[in-house]
């Protein structure tokens, strides 16, 4: 196993190919920036960890052969009971060369066959998807070296036949369970399609195609794997299926691109994000960030300030109201000192108004307000924060959400912070998120534009304006949050 470092993914892959040829197996990839001063002038670096697939295969086979269960199954004898009958053979597992796509296609075909045969109730689908029962403890198959005796009871002088207990490995059970779950899921989706679909606003009333092509089934399962809500994934795939003709519907790339475009259409973003424009009222652009504790508001404020100051040459003032968290003020003060920005601390609405007036008198272009993190269950504190922000009338109010939180927590946070006039969303910690499907669920439920996303702690890097295409790729799991 070796680690290759290069300036681009293409160069890194070339190094892997030169070392391992066509037998290289990618184990891990990551991208980061290296060099520069205070994060400025750093250059992107791509790192790939790879190994020889042949060596890995040999290693895993040896580990499997040395496992206690494999050794026990290979050496454990069992006595044959008089009158016992040979056990029925278990179905042969899928050949090692079978891919996930082959298994999904066979499972999908089986589900369609069941529906055609009249298997339409959930109980039948569940029964069909049940894994085969393990053989009884006394089941055996005769050794090929020992012929079967003619009578049920062997002569007393004859040695007992050599028998071996047949027990399918645990891996077979796991694969059977997964295929059963896939089959049940596909059967359910097809049954819903055969029942007809109520069109959403702006869509035609044509019924959904019950014969959904395999590429769209694969995209549907991929969305569910990324934790996109089942009803939302079903809606996206059905709409894409109606928009594609026969040839496109059977093309894997065309289906994936169509699903990507449909997701991007459902993720509105802020076109003005990242561009500090003059305001209509003549005041500096006032930008407030609100959100629960621990989502990265202070780091995001520092990234925005550095972007406006260092990349756009704007004059920016910082105000922090996070006087409750230990060392929060010092953290932002450190950032302000490095970037070269003035910082003021405000404990209430009056001090916040005075700080903004002072910056306005100095002719700054923008004032960024870092509010204290509030628990989504602290209703009185949220009402107090809403009153403070209402008095200063910010031009932009961004609700900062962590993409590592589950959907229930995110939706509860959005509901609790609804007392504040939030008009934009910022998703942080994309580099730590296991899957990004919940971003689509939350954005669709809230109906707010996504202004920025962050994917790390580096200031001023690892922040970017919201992009529908970029978010759609993340939702589909096509790329990681680290760029």
Short mmCIF file of C-alpha atoms in Angstrom, two decimals:
data_model
loop_
_atom_site.label_atom_id
_atom_site.label_comp_id
_atom_site.label_asym_id
_atom_site.label_seq_id
_atom_site.Cartn_x
_atom_site.Cartn_y
_atom_site.Cartn_z
CA UNK A 1 0.00 0.00 0.00
CA UNK A 2 1.38 3.40 -1.03
CA UNK A 3 0.31 7.04 -0.88
CA UNK A 4 0.70 9.19 -4.00
CA UNK A 5 0.67 13.00 -3.94
CA UNK A 6 0.19 15.22 -7.00
CA UNK A 7 -1.18 18.59 -8.10
CA UNK A 8 -4.30 17.10 -9.68
CA UNK A 9 -6.38 13.95 -9.59
CA UNK A 10 -5.29 13.04 -13.12
CA UNK A 11 -1.59 13.21 -12.20
CA UNK A 12 -2.17 11.16 -9.04
CA UNK A 13 -4.08 8.49 -10.97
CA UNK A 14 -1.23 8.33 -13.50
CA UNK A 15 1.22 7.63 -10.67
CA UNK A 16 -1.03 4.84 -9.40
CA UNK A 17 -1.25 3.31 -12.87
CA UNK A 18 2.51 3.45 -13.36
CA UNK A 19 3.05 1.63 -10.07
CA UNK A 20 0.30 -1.01 -10.14
CA UNK A 21 -0.82 -1.06 -13.77
CA UNK A 22 -4.41 -2.24 -14.21
CA UNK A 23 -4.39 -3.96 -10.81
CA UNK A 24 -4.38 -0.77 -8.71
CA UNK A 25 -7.13 -0.42 -6.10
CA UNK A 26 -7.97 3.03 -4.68
CA UNK A 27 -8.38 2.87 -0.90
CA UNK A 28 -8.66 6.54 0.03
CA UNK A 29 -8.52 9.99 -1.57
CA UNK A 30 -8.40 13.48 -0.16
CA UNK A 31 -7.71 17.02 -1.33
CA UNK A 32 -6.17 19.84 0.65
CA UNK A 33 -4.14 23.02 0.22
CA UNK A 34 -0.51 23.32 1.19
CA UNK A 35 1.92 26.19 1.54
CA UNK A 36 1.24 29.90 1.52
CA UNK A 37 1.18 32.38 4.37
CA UNK A 38 -1.86 32.49 6.66
CA UNK A 39 -3.68 30.37 4.11
CA UNK A 40 -2.96 32.79 1.27
CA UNK A 41 -1.23 31.48 -1.83
CA UNK A 42 -1.73 27.86 -0.83
CA UNK A 43 -1.80 25.39 -3.70
CA UNK A 44 -4.18 22.45 -4.06
CA UNK A 45 -2.79 18.96 -3.46
CA UNK A 46 -4.44 15.61 -4.25
CA UNK A 47 -3.50 12.55 -2.21
CA UNK A 48 -4.41 8.97 -3.17
CA UNK A 49 -3.76 5.85 -1.11
CA UNK A 50 -3.70 2.75 -3.34
CA UNK A 51 -2.63 -0.88 -3.26
CA UNK A 52 -2.19 -3.88 -5.56
CA UNK A 53 -5.59 -5.57 -5.91
CA UNK A 54 -4.00 -9.00 -6.34
CA UNK A 55 -2.13 -8.72 -3.05
CA UNK A 56 -5.24 -7.48 -1.27
CA UNK A 57 -7.24 -10.43 -2.62
CA UNK A 58 -4.64 -12.92 -1.40
CA UNK A 59 -4.53 -11.27 2.02
CA UNK A 60 -8.30 -11.32 2.46
CA UNK A 61 -8.56 -14.93 1.32
CA UNK A 62 -5.90 -15.97 3.84
CA UNK A 63 -7.69 -14.07 6.61
CA UNK A 64 -10.96 -15.76 5.72
CA UNK A 65 -9.34 -19.20 5.71
CA UNK A 66 -7.74 -18.57 9.10
CA UNK A 67 -10.97 -17.39 10.72
CA UNK A 68 -12.24 -19.62 13.58
CA UNK A 69 -15.60 -20.14 11.87
CA UNK A 70 -14.03 -21.30 8.59
CA UNK A 71 -11.70 -23.71 10.39
CA UNK A 72 -14.55 -25.08 12.50
CA UNK A 73 -16.77 -25.66 9.45
CA UNK A 74 -13.91 -27.36 7.60
CA UNK A 75 -12.98 -29.79 10.38
CA UNK A 76 -16.13 -30.45 12.42
CA UNK A 77 -17.48 -34.02 11.97
CA UNK A 78 -21.03 -35.10 12.77
CA UNK A 79 -22.52 -38.52 13.34
CA UNK A 80 -25.26 -39.66 11.03
CA UNK A 81 -28.48 -40.62 12.76
CA UNK A 82 -30.19 -43.84 11.59
CA UNK A 83 -32.96 -43.11 9.14
CA UNK A 84 -31.90 -39.48 8.60
CA UNK A 85 -32.46 -38.07 5.14
CA UNK A 86 -29.96 -35.92 3.23
CA UNK A 87 -30.57 -32.19 3.62
CA UNK A 88 -31.71 -30.20 0.66
CA UNK A 89 -28.94 -28.25 -0.95
CA UNK A 90 -28.87 -24.52 -0.32
CA UNK A 91 -29.14 -22.26 -3.40
CA UNK A 92 -25.71 -21.50 -4.78
CA UNK A 93 -24.52 -18.01 -3.86
CA UNK A 94 -23.91 -15.43 -6.57
CA UNK A 95 -20.58 -15.95 -8.34
CA UNK A 96 -17.72 -13.74 -7.07
CA UNK A 97 -17.70 -11.81 -10.35
CA UNK A 98 -21.31 -10.64 -9.93
CA UNK A 99 -21.48 -6.88 -9.52
CA UNK A 100 -23.93 -4.82 -7.47
CA UNK A 101 -25.61 -3.72 -10.68
CA UNK A 102 -26.17 -7.35 -11.70
CA UNK A 103 -27.72 -8.13 -8.33
CA UNK A 104 -29.98 -5.10 -8.47
CA UNK A 105 -31.11 -5.95 -12.01
CA UNK A 106 -31.89 -9.56 -11.06
CA UNK A 107 -33.73 -8.43 -7.94
CA UNK A 108 -35.68 -5.85 -9.92
CA UNK A 109 -36.63 -8.51 -12.50
CA UNK A 110 -37.77 -10.82 -9.71
CA UNK A 111 -39.94 -8.07 -8.23
CA UNK A 112 -41.54 -7.43 -11.61
CA UNK A 113 -42.17 -11.16 -12.03
CA UNK A 114 -43.86 -11.31 -8.62
CA UNK A 115 -46.11 -8.39 -9.49
CA UNK A 116 -47.02 -10.03 -12.81
CA UNK A 117 -47.91 -13.25 -10.96
CA UNK A 118 -50.28 -11.37 -8.64
CA UNK A 119 -48.02 -10.93 -5.65
CA UNK A 120 -49.39 -7.56 -4.62
CA UNK A 121 -49.87 -7.49 -0.87
CA UNK A 122 -47.14 -6.46 1.58
CA UNK A 123 -47.31 -9.78 3.38
CA UNK A 124 -46.51 -11.66 0.19
CA UNK A 125 -43.64 -9.33 -0.61
CA UNK A 126 -42.21 -9.82 2.86
CA UNK A 127 -42.57 -13.57 2.63
CA UNK A 128 -40.90 -13.64 -0.77
CA UNK A 129 -37.98 -11.59 0.54
CA UNK A 130 -37.33 -13.82 3.54
CA UNK A 131 -33.89 -15.44 3.55
CA UNK A 132 -33.63 -19.24 3.38
CA UNK A 133 -33.71 -21.06 6.67
CA UNK A 134 -30.48 -22.62 7.95
CA UNK A 135 -30.33 -26.40 7.70
CA UNK A 136 -31.06 -28.53 10.72
CA UNK A 137 -28.17 -29.54 12.99
CA UNK A 138 -28.30 -33.18 11.87
CA UNK A 139 -28.44 -32.42 8.13
CA UNK A 140 -25.57 -33.88 6.18
CA UNK A 141 -24.32 -34.76 2.74
CA UNK A 142 -22.48 -38.04 2.14
CA UNK A 143 -18.78 -37.91 1.38
CA UNK A 144 -18.11 -38.66 -2.32
CA UNK A 145 -15.61 -41.36 -1.25
CA UNK A 146 -18.22 -43.31 0.71
CA UNK A 147 -21.16 -44.85 -1.26
CA UNK A 148 -24.64 -44.94 0.27
CA UNK A 149 -25.64 -48.31 1.79
CA UNK A 150 -28.65 -50.05 0.27
CA UNK A 151 -30.58 -50.26 3.53
CA UNK A 152 -31.49 -47.49 5.93
CA UNK A 153 -29.64 -49.26 8.79
CA UNK A 154 -25.98 -50.10 8.00
CA UNK A 155 -24.50 -53.44 9.15
CA UNK A 156 -22.96 -53.43 12.62
CA UNK A 157 -19.54 -54.33 11.24
CA UNK A 158 -19.50 -51.57 8.65
CA UNK A 159 -17.79 -48.31 9.62
CA UNK A 160 -20.08 -45.30 9.97
CA UNK A 161 -20.26 -43.14 6.86
CA UNK A 162 -18.23 -39.94 6.78
CA UNK A 163 -20.55 -36.94 6.96
CA UNK A 164 -20.06 -33.19 7.16
CA UNK A 165 -22.50 -30.56 8.36
CA UNK A 166 -23.41 -28.04 5.67
CA UNK A 167 -23.95 -24.51 6.97
CA UNK A 168 -23.97 -21.47 4.70
CA UNK A 169 -21.50 -18.77 5.76
CA UNK A 170 -22.75 -15.67 7.57
CA UNK A 171 -21.80 -13.61 4.51
CA UNK A 172 -24.47 -15.46 2.49
CA UNK A 173 -27.09 -14.49 5.06
CA UNK A 174 -25.98 -10.84 4.94
CA UNK A 175 -26.17 -10.73 1.14
CA UNK A 176 -29.55 -12.48 1.22
CA UNK A 177 -30.87 -9.93 3.70
CA UNK A 178 -29.65 -7.01 1.59
CA UNK A 179 -31.13 -8.42 -1.61
CA UNK A 180 -34.40 -9.12 0.19
CA UNK A 181 -34.54 -5.51 1.39
CA UNK A 182 -33.81 -4.22 -2.11
CA UNK A 183 -36.46 -6.46 -3.63
CA UNK A 184 -39.07 -5.40 -1.07
CA UNK A 185 -38.24 -1.73 -1.67
CA UNK A 186 -38.44 -2.03 -5.45
CA UNK A 187 -41.67 -4.03 -5.23
CA UNK A 188 -43.19 -1.33 -3.05
CA UNK A 189 -42.17 1.43 -5.46
CA UNK A 190 -43.53 -0.43 -8.49
CA UNK A 191 -46.80 -1.17 -6.71
CA UNK A 192 -47.22 2.55 -5.98
CA UNK A 193 -46.53 3.38 -9.62
CA UNK A 194 -49.09 0.87 -10.87
CA UNK A 195 -51.65 2.53 -8.64
CA UNK A 196 -51.23 5.84 -10.49
CA UNK A 197 -49.68 9.16 -9.44
CA UNK A 198 -51.30 12.47 -8.56
CA UNK A 199 -49.34 15.12 -10.48
CA UNK A 200 -47.80 18.06 -8.64
CA UNK A 201 -48.42 21.64 -9.68
CA UNK A 202 -47.05 22.35 -13.15
CA UNK A 203 -46.75 18.67 -14.13
CA UNK A 204 -48.83 16.76 -16.65
CA UNK A 205 -51.51 14.34 -15.53
CA UNK A 206 -49.96 11.43 -17.45
CA UNK A 207 -49.68 8.33 -15.29
CA UNK A 208 -46.24 7.18 -14.18
CA UNK A 209 -44.57 4.51 -16.27
CA UNK A 210 -44.94 1.23 -14.33
CA UNK A 211 -42.05 -0.30 -16.27
CA UNK A 212 -39.32 1.87 -14.73
CA UNK A 213 -35.96 1.30 -16.48
CA UNK A 214 -33.06 -0.15 -14.53
CA UNK A 215 -30.88 3.03 -14.67
CA UNK A 216 -33.61 5.03 -12.91
CA UNK A 217 -34.09 2.29 -10.32
CA UNK A 218 -30.37 2.52 -9.59
CA UNK A 219 -30.62 6.31 -9.18
CA UNK A 220 -33.63 5.92 -6.89
CA UNK A 221 -31.74 3.51 -4.63
CA UNK A 222 -28.72 5.81 -4.65
CA UNK A 223 -30.83 8.75 -3.45
CA UNK A 224 -32.23 6.64 -0.63
CA UNK A 225 -28.69 5.62 0.30
CA UNK A 226 -27.82 9.33 0.55
CA UNK A 227 -30.79 9.75 2.98
CA UNK A 228 -33.02 11.67 0.60
CA UNK A 229 -36.61 11.35 1.85
CA UNK A 230 -38.35 8.39 0.21
CA UNK A 231 -41.30 10.40 -1.10
CA UNK A 232 -38.97 13.09 -2.48
CA UNK A 233 -36.70 10.55 -4.19
CA UNK A 234 -39.75 8.84 -5.69
CA UNK A 235 -41.10 12.18 -6.94
CA UNK A 236 -37.77 13.09 -8.56
CA UNK A 237 -37.33 9.75 -10.31
CA UNK A 238 -40.93 9.66 -11.56
CA UNK A 239 -40.67 13.15 -13.02
CA UNK A 240 -37.37 12.32 -14.71
CA UNK A 241 -38.86 9.09 -16.07
CA UNK A 242 -41.70 11.02 -17.73
CA UNK A 243 -39.28 13.55 -19.27
CA UNK A 244 -36.97 11.02 -20.96
CA UNK A 245 -37.70 9.14 -24.16
CA UNK A 246 -37.15 5.40 -24.51
CA UNK A 247 -33.52 5.58 -25.58
CA UNK A 248 -32.51 8.09 -22.91
CA UNK A 249 -34.32 6.17 -20.17
CA UNK A 250 -32.12 3.15 -20.84
CA UNK A 251 -28.91 5.21 -20.85
CA UNK A 252 -27.25 5.27 -17.43
CA UNK A 253 -25.44 8.57 -17.98
CA UNK A 254 -28.54 10.32 -19.33
CA UNK A 255 -30.60 9.19 -16.35
CA UNK A 256 -27.97 10.27 -13.84
CA UNK A 257 -27.61 13.69 -15.49
CA UNK A 258 -31.38 14.17 -15.62
CA UNK A 259 -31.73 13.31 -11.92
CA UNK A 260 -28.84 15.68 -11.12
CA UNK A 261 -30.51 18.53 -13.04
CA UNK A 262 -33.86 17.88 -11.32
CA UNK A 263 -32.24 18.01 -7.88
CA UNK A 264 -30.37 21.21 -8.80
CA UNK A 265 -33.67 22.79 -9.85
CA UNK A 266 -35.06 22.06 -6.38
CA UNK A 267 -32.11 23.69 -4.59
CA UNK A 268 -32.38 27.48 -5.07
CA UNK A 269 -29.24 29.43 -4.24
CA UNK A 270 -28.40 33.09 -3.63
CA UNK A 271 -27.02 34.61 -6.83
CA UNK A 272 -25.60 37.59 -4.92
CA UNK A 273 -23.60 35.45 -2.47
CA UNK A 274 -19.90 36.21 -2.48
CA UNK A 275 -20.40 39.59 -4.19
CA UNK A 276 -20.56 42.52 -1.79
CA UNK A 277 -22.80 45.03 -3.56
CA UNK A 278 -23.86 48.55 -2.43
CA UNK A 279 -27.18 48.83 -0.61
CA UNK A 280 -30.23 50.83 -1.69
CA UNK A 281 -30.53 52.71 1.63
CA UNK A 282 -26.95 53.99 1.67
CA UNK A 283 -25.99 52.07 4.80
CA UNK A 284 -23.17 49.53 4.95
CA UNK A 285 -24.42 46.07 4.07
CA UNK A 286 -25.34 44.53 7.41
CA UNK A 287 -25.03 40.74 7.47
CA UNK A 288 -26.11 38.77 10.53
CA UNK A 289 -25.43 35.10 11.19
CA UNK A 290 -27.70 33.21 13.59
CA UNK A 291 -27.97 29.57 14.56
CA UNK A 292 -27.58 27.03 17.36
CA UNK A 293 -24.37 26.46 19.28
CA UNK A 294 -21.50 24.59 17.70
CA UNK A 295 -22.44 24.99 14.02
CA UNK A 296 -19.43 27.18 13.13
CA UNK A 297 -20.85 30.72 13.00
CA UNK A 298 -17.68 32.44 14.24
CA UNK A 299 -15.42 30.61 11.78
CA UNK A 300 -17.87 31.35 8.95
CA UNK A 301 -17.93 35.06 9.90
CA UNK A 302 -14.12 35.12 9.73
CA UNK A 303 -14.17 33.43 6.31
CA UNK A 304 -16.68 35.93 4.93
CA UNK A 305 -14.73 38.87 6.34
CA UNK A 306 -11.47 37.60 4.85
CA UNK A 307 -13.13 37.00 1.47
CA UNK A 308 -14.54 40.53 1.31
CA UNK A 309 -11.35 42.19 2.57
CA UNK A 310 -8.57 40.19 0.94
CA UNK A 311 -10.22 39.07 -2.31
CA UNK A 312 -12.53 42.01 -3.05
CA UNK A 313 -10.68 44.86 -1.31
CA UNK A 314 -13.73 45.91 0.74
CA UNK A 315 -13.70 47.64 4.12
CA UNK A 316 -15.39 45.41 6.70
CA UNK A 317 -16.30 45.86 10.35
CA UNK A 318 -16.93 42.97 12.78
CA UNK A 319 -19.34 42.94 15.70
CA UNK A 320 -19.63 40.01 18.09
CA UNK A 321 -22.52 39.44 20.48
CA UNK A 322 -21.23 36.01 21.52
CA UNK A 323 -20.19 37.00 25.03
CA UNK A 324 -21.64 33.85 26.61
CA UNK A 325 -19.23 31.29 25.16
CA UNK A 326 -15.80 31.05 26.74
CA UNK A 327 -13.06 32.62 24.58
CA UNK A 328 -15.52 33.30 21.72
CA UNK A 329 -14.62 36.99 21.63
CA UNK A 330 -10.90 36.21 21.70
CA UNK A 331 -11.31 33.75 18.84
CA UNK A 332 -12.88 36.40 16.60
CA UNK A 333 -10.42 39.02 17.84
CA UNK A 334 -7.55 36.77 16.72
CA UNK A 335 -9.08 36.40 13.27
CA UNK A 336 -9.69 40.17 13.07
CA UNK A 337 -6.08 40.91 14.00
CA UNK A 338 -4.70 38.55 11.34
CA UNK A 339 -6.97 39.89 8.60
CA UNK A 340 -6.60 43.51 9.74
CA UNK A 341 -10.21 44.33 10.61
CA UNK A 342 -11.76 46.38 13.44
CA UNK A 343 -13.82 44.44 16.00
CA UNK A 344 -16.43 45.69 18.47
CA UNK A 345 -18.28 43.82 21.22
CA UNK A 346 -22.00 44.42 21.85
CA UNK A 347 -23.98 43.02 24.77
CA UNK A 348 -27.40 44.45 23.89
CA UNK A 349 -29.37 46.21 21.18
CA UNK A 350 -28.13 49.70 22.15
CA UNK A 351 -24.48 48.71 21.96
CA UNK A 352 -25.10 46.95 18.65
CA UNK A 353 -26.68 50.10 17.15
CA UNK A 354 -23.77 52.23 18.40
CA UNK A 355 -21.24 49.81 16.88
CA UNK A 356 -22.96 49.91 13.51
CA UNK A 357 -23.16 53.73 13.55
CA UNK A 358 -19.45 53.92 14.37
CA UNK A 359 -18.56 51.70 11.42
CA UNK A 360 -20.93 53.65 9.18
CA UNK A 361 -19.15 56.87 10.10
CA UNK A 362 -15.84 55.29 9.02
CA UNK A 363 -17.30 54.44 5.61
CA UNK A 364 -17.06 50.66 5.78
CA UNK A 365 -18.70 48.61 3.04
CA UNK A 366 -20.12 45.89 5.28
CA UNK A 367 -20.75 45.05 8.94
CA UNK A 368 -20.76 41.36 9.89
CA UNK A 369 -22.61 40.43 13.10
CA UNK A 370 -21.70 37.24 14.97
CA UNK A 371 -24.59 36.41 17.30
CA UNK A 372 -24.43 34.10 20.30
CA UNK A 373 -25.39 30.51 19.66
CA UNK A 374 -28.89 29.76 20.94
CA UNK A 375 -30.38 26.40 21.69
CA UNK A 376 -33.38 25.72 19.47
CA UNK A 377 -35.33 24.99 22.67
CA UNK A 378 -34.50 28.34 24.35
CA UNK A 379 -37.60 30.19 23.13
CA UNK A 380 -37.14 33.27 25.32
CA UNK A 381 -33.54 33.79 24.17
CA UNK A 382 -34.57 33.46 20.53
CA UNK A 383 -37.32 36.05 20.98
CA UNK A 384 -34.77 38.40 22.56
CA UNK A 385 -32.37 37.92 19.64
CA UNK A 386 -35.20 38.53 17.16
CA UNK A 387 -36.03 41.87 18.83
CA UNK A 388 -32.36 42.97 18.75
CA UNK A 389 -31.94 42.19 15.05
CA UNK A 390 -35.25 43.84 14.22
CA UNK A 391 -33.92 47.13 15.61
CA UNK A 392 -30.79 47.12 13.39
CA UNK A 393 -32.63 45.84 10.25
CA UNK A 394 -29.89 43.67 8.67
CA UNK A 395 -29.90 43.39 4.89
CA UNK A 396 -29.08 39.67 5.09
CA UNK A 397 -29.90 37.20 7.86
CA UNK A 398 -28.33 33.76 7.41
CA UNK A 399 -29.37 30.72 9.43
CA UNK A 400 -26.27 28.56 9.89
CA UNK A 401 -26.91 24.79 9.99
CA UNK A 402 -24.46 21.94 10.43
CA UNK A 403 -24.71 19.28 7.71
CA UNK A 404 -23.63 16.66 10.28
CA UNK A 405 -26.95 16.94 12.16
CA UNK A 406 -29.79 14.58 11.37
CA UNK A 407 -32.91 15.70 9.59
CA UNK A 408 -35.10 15.85 12.70
CA UNK A 409 -32.68 18.19 14.47
CA UNK A 410 -32.29 20.42 11.41
CA UNK A 411 -36.03 20.78 10.87
CA UNK A 412 -36.59 21.49 14.57
CA UNK A 413 -33.87 24.16 14.45
CA UNK A 414 -35.46 25.81 11.43
CA UNK A 415 -38.85 25.83 13.11
CA UNK A 416 -37.53 27.31 16.37
CA UNK A 417 -35.56 30.03 14.57
CA UNK A 418 -38.58 30.99 12.46
CA UNK A 419 -39.23 33.88 14.89
CA UNK A 420 -36.18 35.57 13.34
CA UNK A 421 -36.55 37.02 9.84
CA UNK A 422 -34.07 34.62 8.23
CA UNK A 423 -33.92 34.76 4.44
CA UNK A 424 -30.89 32.55 3.64
CA UNK A 425 -29.28 29.27 4.71
CA UNK A 426 -25.62 28.37 5.25
CA UNK A 427 -24.63 24.71 5.48
CA UNK A 428 -21.35 24.08 7.32
CA UNK A 429 -19.07 21.08 7.90
CA UNK A 430 -19.75 19.39 4.56
CA UNK A 431 -16.38 17.65 4.98
CA UNK A 432 -17.72 15.86 8.08
CA UNK A 433 -21.10 14.83 6.67
CA UNK A 434 -21.62 11.12 6.01
CA UNK A 435 -24.29 11.89 3.39
CA UNK A 436 -25.84 15.10 2.11
CA UNK A 437 -29.34 13.98 1.17
CA UNK A 438 -30.80 15.72 4.23
CA UNK A 439 -29.69 19.06 2.75
CA UNK A 440 -32.20 18.59 -0.05
CA UNK A 441 -34.92 17.52 2.40
CA UNK A 442 -34.39 20.57 4.62
CA UNK A 443 -33.93 23.11 1.82
CA UNK A 444 -37.16 21.94 0.16
CA UNK A 445 -39.07 22.03 3.44
CA UNK A 446 -37.80 25.49 4.45
CA UNK A 447 -38.01 27.15 1.04
CA UNK A 448 -34.97 29.42 1.66
CA UNK A 449 -32.05 30.03 -0.66
CA UNK A 450 -28.66 28.53 0.14
CA UNK A 451 -26.11 31.34 0.29
CA UNK A 452 -22.86 29.60 1.33
CA UNK A 453 -21.39 26.21 2.18
CA UNK A 454 -18.24 25.47 4.16
CA UNK A 455 -16.14 22.33 4.17
CA UNK A 456 -13.38 22.82 6.73
CA UNK A 457 -11.84 25.10 9.35
CA UNK A 458 -9.28 26.94 7.19
CA UNK A 459 -9.67 30.73 7.03
CA UNK A 460 -10.17 32.27 4.47
CA UNK A 461 -10.43 29.07 2.40
CA UNK A 462 -13.02 26.28 2.44
CA UNK A 463 -16.05 28.48 1.90
CA UNK A 464 -17.92 28.97 -1.36
CA UNK A 465 -21.08 30.59 -2.60
CA UNK A 466 -24.06 28.28 -2.88
CA UNK A 467 -24.18 26.44 -6.22
CA UNK A 468 -27.18 24.35 -7.26
CA UNK A 469 -25.01 22.08 -9.41
CA UNK A 470 -22.46 21.60 -6.64
CA UNK A 471 -25.15 20.84 -4.05
CA UNK A 472 -26.89 18.41 -6.40
CA UNK A 473 -23.62 16.52 -6.86
CA UNK A 474 -23.18 16.34 -3.09
CA UNK A 475 -26.75 15.10 -2.61
CA UNK A 476 -26.14 12.34 -5.18
CA UNK A 477 -22.87 11.37 -3.50
CA UNK A 478 -20.86 12.07 -6.65
CA UNK A 479 -18.18 14.07 -4.85
CA UNK A 480 -16.97 14.70 -1.32
CA UNK A 481 -17.32 17.96 0.56
CA UNK A 482 -13.53 18.48 0.58
CA UNK A 483 -12.31 20.56 -2.32
#
